[in-house]
GROMACS .gro file of C-alpha atoms in nm:
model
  224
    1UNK     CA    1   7.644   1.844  -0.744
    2UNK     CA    2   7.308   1.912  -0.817
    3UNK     CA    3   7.094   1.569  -0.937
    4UNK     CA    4   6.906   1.725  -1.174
    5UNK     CA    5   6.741   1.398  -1.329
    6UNK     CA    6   6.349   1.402  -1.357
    7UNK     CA    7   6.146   1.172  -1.080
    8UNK     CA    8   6.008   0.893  -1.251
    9UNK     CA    9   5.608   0.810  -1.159
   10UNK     CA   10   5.533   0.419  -1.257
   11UNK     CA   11   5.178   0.418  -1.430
   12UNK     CA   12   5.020   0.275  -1.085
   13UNK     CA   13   5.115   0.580  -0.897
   14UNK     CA   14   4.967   0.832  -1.179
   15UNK     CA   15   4.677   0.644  -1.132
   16UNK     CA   16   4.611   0.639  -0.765
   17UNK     CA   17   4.675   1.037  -0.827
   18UNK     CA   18   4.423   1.079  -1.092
   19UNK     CA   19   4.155   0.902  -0.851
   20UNK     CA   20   4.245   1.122  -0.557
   21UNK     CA   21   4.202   1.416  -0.846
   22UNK     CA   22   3.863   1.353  -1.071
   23UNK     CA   23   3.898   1.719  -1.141
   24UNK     CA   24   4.198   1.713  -1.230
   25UNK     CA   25   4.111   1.686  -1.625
   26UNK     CA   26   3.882   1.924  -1.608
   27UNK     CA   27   4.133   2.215  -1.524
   28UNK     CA   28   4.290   2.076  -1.860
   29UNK     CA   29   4.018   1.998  -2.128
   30UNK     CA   30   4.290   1.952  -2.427
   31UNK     CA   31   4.448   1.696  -2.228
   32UNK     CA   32   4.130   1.526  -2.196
   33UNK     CA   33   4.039   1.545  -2.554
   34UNK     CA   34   4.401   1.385  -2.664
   35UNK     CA   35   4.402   1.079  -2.433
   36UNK     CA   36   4.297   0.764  -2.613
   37UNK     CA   37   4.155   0.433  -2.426
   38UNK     CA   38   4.224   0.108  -2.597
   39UNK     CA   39   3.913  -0.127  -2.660
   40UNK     CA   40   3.883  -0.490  -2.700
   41UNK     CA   41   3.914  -0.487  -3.069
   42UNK     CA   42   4.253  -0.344  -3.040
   43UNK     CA   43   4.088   0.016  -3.135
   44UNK     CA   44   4.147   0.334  -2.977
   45UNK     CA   45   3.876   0.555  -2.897
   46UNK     CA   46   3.879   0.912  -2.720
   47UNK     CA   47   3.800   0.961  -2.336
   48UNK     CA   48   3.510   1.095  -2.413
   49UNK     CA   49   3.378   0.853  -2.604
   50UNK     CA   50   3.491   0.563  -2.399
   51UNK     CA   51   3.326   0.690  -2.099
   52UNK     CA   52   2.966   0.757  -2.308
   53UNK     CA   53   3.004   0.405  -2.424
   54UNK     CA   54   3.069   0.251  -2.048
   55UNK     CA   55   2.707   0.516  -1.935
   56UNK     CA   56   2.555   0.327  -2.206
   57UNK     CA   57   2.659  -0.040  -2.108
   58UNK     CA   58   2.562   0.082  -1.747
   59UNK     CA   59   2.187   0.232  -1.884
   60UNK     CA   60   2.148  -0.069  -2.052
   61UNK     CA   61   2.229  -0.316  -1.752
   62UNK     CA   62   1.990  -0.085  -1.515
   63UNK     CA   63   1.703  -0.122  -1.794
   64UNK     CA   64   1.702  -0.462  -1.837
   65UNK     CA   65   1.723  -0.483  -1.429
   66UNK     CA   66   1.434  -0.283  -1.408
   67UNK     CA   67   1.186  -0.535  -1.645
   68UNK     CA   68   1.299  -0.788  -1.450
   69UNK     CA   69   1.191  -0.636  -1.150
   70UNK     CA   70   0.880  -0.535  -1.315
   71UNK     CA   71   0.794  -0.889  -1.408
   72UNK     CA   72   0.903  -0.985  -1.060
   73UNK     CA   73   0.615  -0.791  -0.935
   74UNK     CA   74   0.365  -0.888  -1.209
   75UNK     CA   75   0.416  -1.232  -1.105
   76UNK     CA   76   0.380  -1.154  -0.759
   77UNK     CA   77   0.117  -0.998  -0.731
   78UNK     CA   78  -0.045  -1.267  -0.959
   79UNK     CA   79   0.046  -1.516  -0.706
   80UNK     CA   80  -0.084  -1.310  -0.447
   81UNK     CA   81  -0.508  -1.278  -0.623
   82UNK     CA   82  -0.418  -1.690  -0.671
   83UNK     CA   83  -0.419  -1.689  -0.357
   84UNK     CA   84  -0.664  -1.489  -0.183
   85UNK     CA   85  -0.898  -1.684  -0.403
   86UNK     CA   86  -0.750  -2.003  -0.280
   87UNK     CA   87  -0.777  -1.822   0.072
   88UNK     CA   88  -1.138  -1.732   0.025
   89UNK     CA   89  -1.192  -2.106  -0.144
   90UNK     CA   90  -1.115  -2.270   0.152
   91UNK     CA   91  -1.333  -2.055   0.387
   92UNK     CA   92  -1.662  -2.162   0.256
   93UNK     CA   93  -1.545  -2.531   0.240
   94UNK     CA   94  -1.712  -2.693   0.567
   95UNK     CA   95  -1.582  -3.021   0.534
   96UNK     CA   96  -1.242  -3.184   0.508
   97UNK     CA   97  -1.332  -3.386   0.150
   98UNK     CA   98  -1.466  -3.059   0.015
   99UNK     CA   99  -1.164  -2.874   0.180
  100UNK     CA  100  -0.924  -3.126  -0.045
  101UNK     CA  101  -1.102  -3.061  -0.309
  102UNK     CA  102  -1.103  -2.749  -0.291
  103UNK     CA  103  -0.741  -2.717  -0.273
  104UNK     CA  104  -0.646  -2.961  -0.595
  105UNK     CA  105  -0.882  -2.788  -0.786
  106UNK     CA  106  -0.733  -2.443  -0.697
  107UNK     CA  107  -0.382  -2.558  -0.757
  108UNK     CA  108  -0.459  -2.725  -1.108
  109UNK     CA  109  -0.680  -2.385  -1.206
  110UNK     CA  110  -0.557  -2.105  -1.060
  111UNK     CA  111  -0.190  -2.223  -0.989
  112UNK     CA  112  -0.148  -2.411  -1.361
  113UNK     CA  113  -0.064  -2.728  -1.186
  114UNK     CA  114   0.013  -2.997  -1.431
  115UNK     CA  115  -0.051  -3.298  -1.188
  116UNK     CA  116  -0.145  -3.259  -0.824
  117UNK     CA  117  -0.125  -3.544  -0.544
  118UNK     CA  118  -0.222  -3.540  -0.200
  119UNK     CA  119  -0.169  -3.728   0.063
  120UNK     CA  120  -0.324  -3.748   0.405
  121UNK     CA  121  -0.203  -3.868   0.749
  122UNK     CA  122  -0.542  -3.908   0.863
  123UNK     CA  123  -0.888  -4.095   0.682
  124UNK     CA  124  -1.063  -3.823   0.462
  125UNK     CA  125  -1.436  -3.980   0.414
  126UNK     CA  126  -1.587  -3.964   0.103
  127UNK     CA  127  -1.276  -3.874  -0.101
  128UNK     CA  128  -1.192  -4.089  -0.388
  129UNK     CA  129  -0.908  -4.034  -0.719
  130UNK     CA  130  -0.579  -4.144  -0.768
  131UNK     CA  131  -0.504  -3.820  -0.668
  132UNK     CA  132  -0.511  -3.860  -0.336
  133UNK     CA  133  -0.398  -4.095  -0.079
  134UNK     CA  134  -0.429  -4.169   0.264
  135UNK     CA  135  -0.111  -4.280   0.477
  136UNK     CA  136  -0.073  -4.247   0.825
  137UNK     CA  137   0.237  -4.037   0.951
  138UNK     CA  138   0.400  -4.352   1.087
  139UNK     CA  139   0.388  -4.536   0.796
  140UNK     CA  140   0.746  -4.662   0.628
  141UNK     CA  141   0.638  -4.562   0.294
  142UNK     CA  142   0.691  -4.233   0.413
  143UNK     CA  143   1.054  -4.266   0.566
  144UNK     CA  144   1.221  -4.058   0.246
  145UNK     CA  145   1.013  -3.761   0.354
  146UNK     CA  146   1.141  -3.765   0.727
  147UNK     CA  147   1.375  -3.483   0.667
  148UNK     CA  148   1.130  -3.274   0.455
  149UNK     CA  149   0.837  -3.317   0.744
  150UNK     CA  150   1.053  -3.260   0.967
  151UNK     CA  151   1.194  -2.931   0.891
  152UNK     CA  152   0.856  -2.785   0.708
  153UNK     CA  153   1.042  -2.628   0.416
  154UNK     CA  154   0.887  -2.695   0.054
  155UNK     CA  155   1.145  -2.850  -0.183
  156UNK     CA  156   1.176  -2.736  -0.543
  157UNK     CA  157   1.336  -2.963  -0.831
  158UNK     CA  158   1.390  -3.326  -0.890
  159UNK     CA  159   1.283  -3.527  -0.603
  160UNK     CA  160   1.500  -3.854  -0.520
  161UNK     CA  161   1.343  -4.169  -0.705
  162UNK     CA  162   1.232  -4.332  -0.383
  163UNK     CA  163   0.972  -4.048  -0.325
  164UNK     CA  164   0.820  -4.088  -0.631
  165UNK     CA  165   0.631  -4.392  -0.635
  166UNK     CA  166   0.488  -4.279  -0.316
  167UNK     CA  167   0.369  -3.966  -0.469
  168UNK     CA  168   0.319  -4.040  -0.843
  169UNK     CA  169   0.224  -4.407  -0.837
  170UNK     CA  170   0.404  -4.566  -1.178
  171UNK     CA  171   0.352  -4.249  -1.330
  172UNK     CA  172   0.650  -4.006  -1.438
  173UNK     CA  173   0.490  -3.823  -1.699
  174UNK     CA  174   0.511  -3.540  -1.429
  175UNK     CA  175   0.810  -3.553  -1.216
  176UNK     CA  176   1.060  -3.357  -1.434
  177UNK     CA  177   1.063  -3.089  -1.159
  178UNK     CA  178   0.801  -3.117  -0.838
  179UNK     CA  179   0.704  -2.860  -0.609
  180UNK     CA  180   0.631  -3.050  -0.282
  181UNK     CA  181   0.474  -2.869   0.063
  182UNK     CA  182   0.495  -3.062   0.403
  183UNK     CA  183   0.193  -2.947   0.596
  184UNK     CA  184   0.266  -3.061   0.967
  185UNK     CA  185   0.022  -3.274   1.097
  186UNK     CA  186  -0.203  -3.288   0.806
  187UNK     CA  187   0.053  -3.457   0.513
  188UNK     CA  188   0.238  -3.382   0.163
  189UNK     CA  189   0.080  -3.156  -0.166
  190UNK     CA  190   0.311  -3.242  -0.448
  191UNK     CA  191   0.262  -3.030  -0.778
  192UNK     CA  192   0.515  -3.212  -1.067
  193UNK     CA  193   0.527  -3.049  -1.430
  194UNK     CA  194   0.649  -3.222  -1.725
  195UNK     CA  195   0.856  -2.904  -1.771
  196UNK     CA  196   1.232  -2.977  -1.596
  197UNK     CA  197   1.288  -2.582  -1.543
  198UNK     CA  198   0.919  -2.550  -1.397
  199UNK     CA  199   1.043  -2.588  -1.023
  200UNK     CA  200   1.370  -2.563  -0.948
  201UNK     CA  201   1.630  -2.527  -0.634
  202UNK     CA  202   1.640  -2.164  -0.496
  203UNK     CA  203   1.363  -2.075  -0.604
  204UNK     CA  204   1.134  -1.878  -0.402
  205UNK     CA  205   0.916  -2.087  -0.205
  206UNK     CA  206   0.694  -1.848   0.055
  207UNK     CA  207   0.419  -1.883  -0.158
  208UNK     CA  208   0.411  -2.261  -0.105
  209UNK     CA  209   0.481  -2.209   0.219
  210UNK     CA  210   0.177  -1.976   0.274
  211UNK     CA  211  -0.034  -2.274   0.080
  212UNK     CA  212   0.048  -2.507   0.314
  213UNK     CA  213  -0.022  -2.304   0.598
  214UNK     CA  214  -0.402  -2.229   0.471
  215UNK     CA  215  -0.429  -2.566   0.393
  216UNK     CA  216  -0.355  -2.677   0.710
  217UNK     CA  217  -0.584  -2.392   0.906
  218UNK     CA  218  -0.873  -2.500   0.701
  219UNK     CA  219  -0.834  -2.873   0.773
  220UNK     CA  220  -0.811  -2.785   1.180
  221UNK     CA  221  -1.106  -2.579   1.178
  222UNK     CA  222  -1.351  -2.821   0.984
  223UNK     CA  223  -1.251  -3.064   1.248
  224UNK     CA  224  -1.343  -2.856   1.568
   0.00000   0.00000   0.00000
């Protein structure tokens, strides 16, 4: 006896089919035009339309990546004439005090940094401001920042409150979200904004880094 029933295809195994066959709905275009796909609303919509609808979603995503990427770059490479200036800045300072100065007056200018502090392992002469500080490297104060000298990465975000003081004195009009650079040898440059979102945790920090570094290549060489 002949089993004549039909074979039964679940809907996963039409499926895999059709994506080993993308052509296959173009060999039958009234097939195409007669399949419906549901939509969130509980609508139906044709195949055609569906599919202009998801090329639309996808345009839209790749657009609004693309301004971000282009204000990416316009920051960047606003960052980057900061800092040549700051680069070129620090070149014509001869002295360490002027070299500090130099440097705060840069990052509160150029940079848009609310509150700047400094602090210095070694004696500066001739610099004066709450500002800036001078504590040598084996000083307790500066125990909370073992970790942070030690490794040389900047930190963005909310500091720990024992840091502060040390920093910011009694003043916290700043510290919603700091920016701090360890400069090996030399110290700390803390920028803190007012603004919580200002500096935050993953952000990218090679600029900072790159401060530091000049900072600390101008300092070596006014000392030679």
């Amino acid at each position: 006896m002949i089993d004549d029933r039909a074979e039964k295809l679940s809907a996963h195994e039409v499926a895999v089919w059709l994506r080993r066959h993308p052509n296959f709905l173009g060999q039958f275009p009234d097939l195409a035009l007669s399949l419906v796909v549901p939509k969130e609303d509980g609508k139906t919509a044709s195949l055609s339309s569906y599919q202009l609808e998801i090329l639309r979603d996808k345009n839209r995503d790749l657009t609004r990546r693309l301004n971000e990427l282009g204000m990416n770059a316009q920051d960047n490479e606003r960052l980057t004439q900061h800092l040549q200036t700051l680069s070129l800045a620090l070149l014509r300072a001869r002295l360490p005090a002027d070299i500090v100065q130099t440097l705060a007056a840069c990052l509160k200018e150029d940079f848009a940094g609310e509150c700047v502090r400094i602090i210095s392992f070694t004696a500066v002469p001739g610099m004066l401001g709450d500002w800036f500080s001078h504590i040598p490297a084996e000083d307790p104060r500066l125990q909370p920042f073992a970790d942070c000298l030690a490794n040389g990465e900047p930190i963005c975000g909310r500091l720990n409150p024992e840091k502060l003081p040390v920093l910011f004195g009694d003043d916290r009009t700043h510290t919603q979200s700091i920016a701090l650079i360890p400069v090996t040898d030399v110290g700390l440059i803390a920028v803190g904004s007012a603004d919580p979102h200002r500096f935050y945790p993953g952000m990218g920090t090679l600029f900072l880094r790159w401060i530091g570094e000049l900072f600390q290549t101008a300092l070596i060489q006014s000392r030679r």
